[in-house]
Amino acid sequence: MIKNSSLKLIKYFNLINYNLIYNNKAINRYKKEKFELSEDQAESLNLLKKSILNLKNCDLKNQAKNIVFNDGNPKSNIMLIGEAPGANEDLEGLPFVGRAGQLLDKMLSAINLDRQKVYISNIINYRPPDNRRPTEDEIKRYLPFITKHIEIIKPRILVLLGSTAMNALIGKDNVISKMRGKWIEKQFGTCKTSVIITFHPAFLMRQPAQKKLAWIDLKMIRDKKTNLKI
Ligand code: URA
């Protein structure tokens, strides 16, 4: 008799294994549901986007094709933050639409979430050339924007994907192997939220053995969501 938790683990691995097609239906990223935002929130998001678009003397911005601002549901209680757009994201102007994004969709799906149920952004809104890591100066420049973004969305759960997001928002001296899989209560401006750090999907593609730990983190998010009744 296989235990329920083992069955769930098998289902998760089937879902996130990059070589397995778990569902033949293509994800339609263009079918946006209408989210009834308050006027305040809609205006704040517009102003924030405008202020990023108006950045002067930013090499990242000057070399990128598009701003990558957000995806998902701005009314969601769950916000995910990655590092920076890659080539596909730069082309489409949406976060996590390349291979790492496909894995992220599968990870979300393993805990019954999808892009219509969460909100997604990045620390940096423009693609760093050759997908290099953003520099300290670049992170410093974009930090006020992502902090404001968190304040506007006011998530109850904030998921930081990878060490760049963790170091930018929690502190430079942290190591992801020690910090992942824990809840940290944190205040960003006026927004008090429960933060969890987990591995970036691109890292999980390089280190598939770590998917086991990512599953623990995902279950923590699922359980927190249940406990908060959100
Ligand atoms: N990696 C990220 O951190 N963000 C994206 O949007 C895509 C890949």
Short mmCIF file of C-alpha atoms and ligand atoms in Angstrom, two decimals:
data_model
loop_
_atom_site.label_atom_id
_atom_site.label_comp_id
_atom_site.label_asym_id
_atom_site.label_seq_id
_atom_site.Cartn_x
_atom_site.Cartn_y
_atom_site.Cartn_z
CA MET A 1 0.00 0.00 0.00
CA ILE A 2 1.61 3.31 -1.09
CA LYS A 3 1.24 6.13 1.42
CA ASN A 4 -0.65 9.27 0.37
CA SER A 5 2.48 11.44 0.82
CA SER A 6 4.48 9.08 -1.45
CA LEU A 7 1.78 9.26 -4.10
CA LYS A 8 1.93 13.07 -3.97
CA LEU A 9 5.74 12.96 -4.29
CA ILE A 10 5.47 10.72 -7.36
CA LYS A 11 2.84 13.04 -8.87
CA TYR A 12 5.13 16.04 -8.22
CA PHE A 13 8.11 14.38 -9.87
CA ASN A 14 6.00 13.44 -12.87
CA LEU A 15 4.85 17.03 -13.11
CA ILE A 16 8.22 18.74 -12.87
CA ASN A 17 10.41 16.25 -14.71
CA TYR A 18 11.52 18.34 -17.63
CA ASN A 19 11.49 15.42 -20.07
CA LEU A 20 7.96 14.37 -19.36
CA ILE A 21 4.93 15.91 -20.97
CA TYR A 22 2.34 15.91 -18.24
CA ASN A 23 -0.35 17.67 -20.14
CA ASN A 24 -0.73 18.12 -23.88
CA LYS A 25 -2.63 21.37 -23.51
CA ALA A 26 -0.44 24.39 -24.30
CA ILE A 27 -0.39 27.10 -21.64
CA ASN A 28 -2.12 30.14 -23.05
CA ARG A 29 -0.23 33.07 -21.62
CA TYR A 30 -2.23 35.59 -23.59
CA LYS A 31 -5.60 34.72 -22.16
CA LYS A 32 -5.62 37.24 -19.37
CA GLU A 33 -8.41 37.13 -16.90
CA LYS A 34 -9.86 40.48 -15.95
CA PHE A 35 -8.74 41.38 -12.49
CA GLU A 36 -10.84 44.09 -10.92
CA LEU A 37 -8.18 46.27 -9.36
CA SER A 38 -8.99 49.18 -7.12
CA GLU A 39 -8.30 52.50 -8.86
CA ASP A 40 -5.54 53.18 -6.36
CA GLN A 41 -3.78 49.91 -7.03
CA ALA A 42 -4.11 50.20 -10.81
CA GLU A 43 -2.76 53.75 -10.71
CA SER A 44 0.11 52.80 -8.40
CA LEU A 45 1.11 49.94 -10.71
CA ASN A 46 0.95 52.24 -13.75
CA LEU A 47 3.03 54.90 -12.02
CA LEU A 48 5.60 52.32 -10.93
CA LYS A 49 5.90 50.95 -14.46
CA LYS A 50 6.21 54.49 -15.83
CA SER A 51 8.97 55.36 -13.40
CA ILE A 52 10.94 52.27 -14.50
CA LEU A 53 10.31 53.15 -18.16
CA ASN A 54 11.61 56.66 -17.43
CA LEU A 55 14.91 55.46 -15.91
CA LYS A 56 17.81 57.42 -17.36
CA ASN A 57 21.30 56.14 -18.12
CA CYS A 58 20.57 52.50 -17.48
CA ASP A 59 22.62 50.22 -19.73
CA LEU A 60 20.30 47.29 -19.10
CA LYS A 61 17.31 49.30 -20.24
CA ASN A 62 19.17 50.71 -23.24
CA GLN A 63 20.12 47.26 -24.49
CA ALA A 64 16.84 45.46 -23.79
CA LYS A 65 13.94 45.07 -26.22
CA ASN A 66 11.17 45.28 -23.64
CA ILE A 67 10.49 46.02 -20.03
CA VAL A 68 9.49 42.87 -18.11
CA PHE A 69 7.21 44.17 -15.39
CA ASN A 70 4.76 41.51 -14.26
CA ASP A 71 2.50 38.59 -14.98
CA GLY A 72 -0.37 36.96 -13.16
CA ASN A 73 -2.99 38.31 -10.84
CA PRO A 74 -2.22 41.60 -9.07
CA LYS A 75 -4.95 40.75 -6.56
CA SER A 76 -3.24 37.52 -5.56
CA ASN A 77 -2.03 36.99 -2.00
CA ILE A 78 1.01 35.15 -3.35
CA MET A 79 3.84 37.01 -5.07
CA LEU A 80 6.85 35.34 -6.67
CA ILE A 81 10.06 37.21 -7.41
CA GLY A 82 12.81 35.93 -9.69
CA GLU A 83 16.14 37.42 -10.75
CA ALA A 84 15.95 39.09 -14.16
CA PRO A 85 14.48 38.42 -17.60
CA GLY A 86 16.24 36.18 -20.09
CA ALA A 87 16.06 36.26 -23.89
CA ASN A 88 12.50 34.89 -24.19
CA GLU A 89 11.19 37.19 -21.48
CA ASP A 90 12.87 40.16 -23.18
CA LEU A 91 11.15 39.29 -26.46
CA GLU A 92 7.71 38.76 -24.94
CA GLY A 93 7.85 41.36 -22.18
CA LEU A 94 6.67 38.79 -19.63
CA PRO A 95 8.51 37.10 -16.77
CA PHE A 96 9.31 33.38 -16.77
CA VAL A 97 8.18 32.42 -20.26
CA GLY A 98 11.31 30.47 -21.27
CA ARG A 99 12.45 27.03 -20.12
CA ALA A 100 12.78 28.06 -16.48
CA GLY A 101 9.26 29.47 -16.73
CA GLN A 102 7.92 26.18 -18.02
CA LEU A 103 9.39 24.45 -15.00
CA LEU A 104 7.97 27.16 -12.74
CA ASP A 105 4.50 26.53 -14.22
CA LYS A 106 4.86 22.82 -13.44
CA MET A 107 6.02 23.53 -9.89
CA LEU A 108 3.01 25.80 -9.34
CA SER A 109 0.71 23.22 -10.87
CA ALA A 110 2.02 20.60 -8.40
CA ILE A 111 0.41 22.63 -5.60
CA ASN A 112 -2.69 23.57 -7.58
CA LEU A 113 -1.53 27.05 -8.47
CA ASP A 114 -1.11 28.76 -11.82
CA ARG A 115 -0.38 32.22 -13.20
CA GLN A 116 -3.92 33.40 -12.74
CA LYS A 117 -3.64 32.63 -9.03
CA VAL A 118 -0.24 34.19 -8.30
CA TYR A 119 1.61 37.39 -9.20
CA ILE A 120 5.11 37.28 -10.70
CA SER A 121 7.90 39.84 -11.07
CA ASN A 122 11.69 40.04 -10.96
CA ILE A 123 14.33 42.00 -9.03
CA ILE A 124 15.50 43.53 -12.33
CA ASN A 125 13.05 44.57 -15.04
CA TYR A 126 15.38 44.48 -18.06
CA ARG A 127 17.41 41.63 -19.45
CA PRO A 128 21.12 41.64 -18.51
CA PRO A 129 23.13 41.00 -21.71
CA ASP A 130 24.04 37.32 -22.30
CA ASN A 131 21.88 36.39 -19.31
CA ARG A 132 24.67 37.35 -16.92
CA ARG A 133 23.85 37.89 -13.26
CA PRO A 134 22.87 41.45 -12.41
CA THR A 135 25.67 43.43 -10.76
CA GLU A 136 25.47 44.89 -7.25
CA ASP A 137 24.97 48.37 -8.74
CA GLU A 138 22.14 47.17 -10.97
CA ILE A 139 20.44 45.47 -8.03
CA LYS A 140 20.83 48.66 -5.96
CA ARG A 141 19.27 50.68 -8.76
CA TYR A 142 16.20 48.42 -9.13
CA LEU A 143 15.69 47.61 -5.44
CA PRO A 144 13.41 50.62 -4.71
CA PHE A 145 11.15 49.54 -7.60
CA ILE A 146 10.68 45.95 -6.48
CA THR A 147 10.19 47.12 -2.89
CA LYS A 148 7.46 49.49 -4.06
CA HIS A 149 6.02 46.68 -6.19
CA ILE A 150 5.69 44.47 -3.08
CA GLU A 151 4.04 47.36 -1.23
CA ILE A 152 1.47 47.78 -4.01
CA ILE A 153 0.64 44.07 -4.34
CA LYS A 154 0.68 43.48 -0.55
CA PRO A 155 1.12 39.69 -0.77
CA ARG A 156 0.51 37.61 2.35
CA ILE A 157 3.07 35.11 1.00
CA LEU A 158 6.23 36.22 -0.80
CA VAL A 159 8.26 33.54 -2.60
CA LEU A 160 11.85 34.46 -3.48
CA LEU A 161 13.19 32.34 -6.32
CA GLY A 162 16.94 31.92 -6.04
CA SER A 163 19.84 33.65 -4.39
CA THR A 164 19.71 36.95 -6.30
CA ALA A 165 16.17 37.63 -5.05
CA MET A 166 17.13 36.42 -1.57
CA ASN A 167 20.32 38.53 -1.36
CA ALA A 168 18.56 41.62 -2.70
CA LEU A 169 15.57 41.47 -0.35
CA ILE A 170 16.77 39.58 2.73
CA GLY A 171 20.47 40.40 2.90
CA LYS A 172 23.73 39.86 1.09
CA ASP A 173 25.32 37.50 3.60
CA ASN A 174 22.72 34.76 3.34
CA VAL A 175 23.32 31.39 1.72
CA ILE A 176 20.36 29.80 -0.02
CA SER A 177 21.11 26.26 1.16
CA LYS A 178 20.63 27.51 4.75
CA MET A 179 17.80 29.96 4.13
CA ARG A 180 15.43 27.98 1.90
CA GLY A 181 12.43 26.21 3.33
CA LYS A 182 11.89 28.58 6.28
CA TRP A 183 9.27 31.21 6.92
CA ILE A 184 10.63 34.68 7.64
CA GLU A 185 8.30 37.49 8.72
CA LYS A 186 9.41 40.62 6.94
CA GLN A 187 8.24 44.18 6.42
CA PHE A 188 8.67 45.93 3.05
CA GLY A 189 7.56 49.53 3.52
CA THR A 190 3.96 49.21 4.63
CA CYS A 191 3.66 45.54 3.68
CA LYS A 192 4.22 42.88 6.34
CA THR A 193 4.48 39.46 4.74
CA SER A 194 5.62 35.87 5.21
CA VAL A 195 8.65 35.21 3.04
CA ILE A 196 9.93 31.84 1.87
CA ILE A 197 13.06 31.32 -0.19
CA THR A 198 13.33 28.44 -2.61
CA PHE A 199 15.58 27.42 -5.48
CA HIS A 200 15.34 29.19 -8.81
CA PRO A 201 13.84 26.90 -11.50
CA ALA A 202 16.90 27.48 -13.74
CA PHE A 203 19.08 26.14 -10.92
CA LEU A 204 16.77 23.13 -10.56
CA MET A 205 17.21 22.41 -14.27
CA ARG A 206 20.97 22.25 -13.71
CA GLN A 207 20.70 20.39 -10.39
CA PRO A 208 17.61 18.15 -10.67
CA ALA A 209 18.52 16.33 -7.44
CA GLN A 210 17.52 19.53 -5.59
CA LYS A 211 13.92 19.21 -6.83
CA LYS A 212 13.30 17.06 -3.77
CA LEU A 213 14.04 20.04 -1.51
CA ALA A 214 12.00 22.34 -3.74
CA TRP A 215 9.04 20.00 -3.21
CA ILE A 216 9.35 20.53 0.56
CA ASP A 217 9.26 24.30 -0.02
CA LEU A 218 6.27 24.01 -2.34
CA LYS A 219 4.36 21.98 0.24
CA MET A 220 5.16 24.66 2.83
CA ILE A 221 3.63 27.26 0.51
CA ARG A 222 0.56 25.08 -0.05
CA ASP A 223 0.14 24.55 3.71
CA LYS A 224 0.67 28.24 4.53
CA LYS A 225 -1.98 29.12 1.97
CA THR A 226 -4.38 26.72 3.66
CA ASN A 227 -3.55 28.04 7.14
CA LEU A 228 -4.01 31.66 6.07
CA LYS A 229 -7.26 30.66 4.33
CA ILE A 230 -6.20 32.41 1.12
N1 URA B 1 14.67 33.91 -14.74
C1 URA B 1 14.23 34.86 -13.90
O1 URA B 1 14.74 35.02 -12.82
N2 URA B 1 13.22 35.61 -14.30
C2 URA B 1 12.61 35.47 -15.46
O2 URA B 1 11.68 36.19 -15.75
C3 URA B 1 13.09 34.46 -16.32
C4 URA B 1 14.12 33.69 -15.95
#
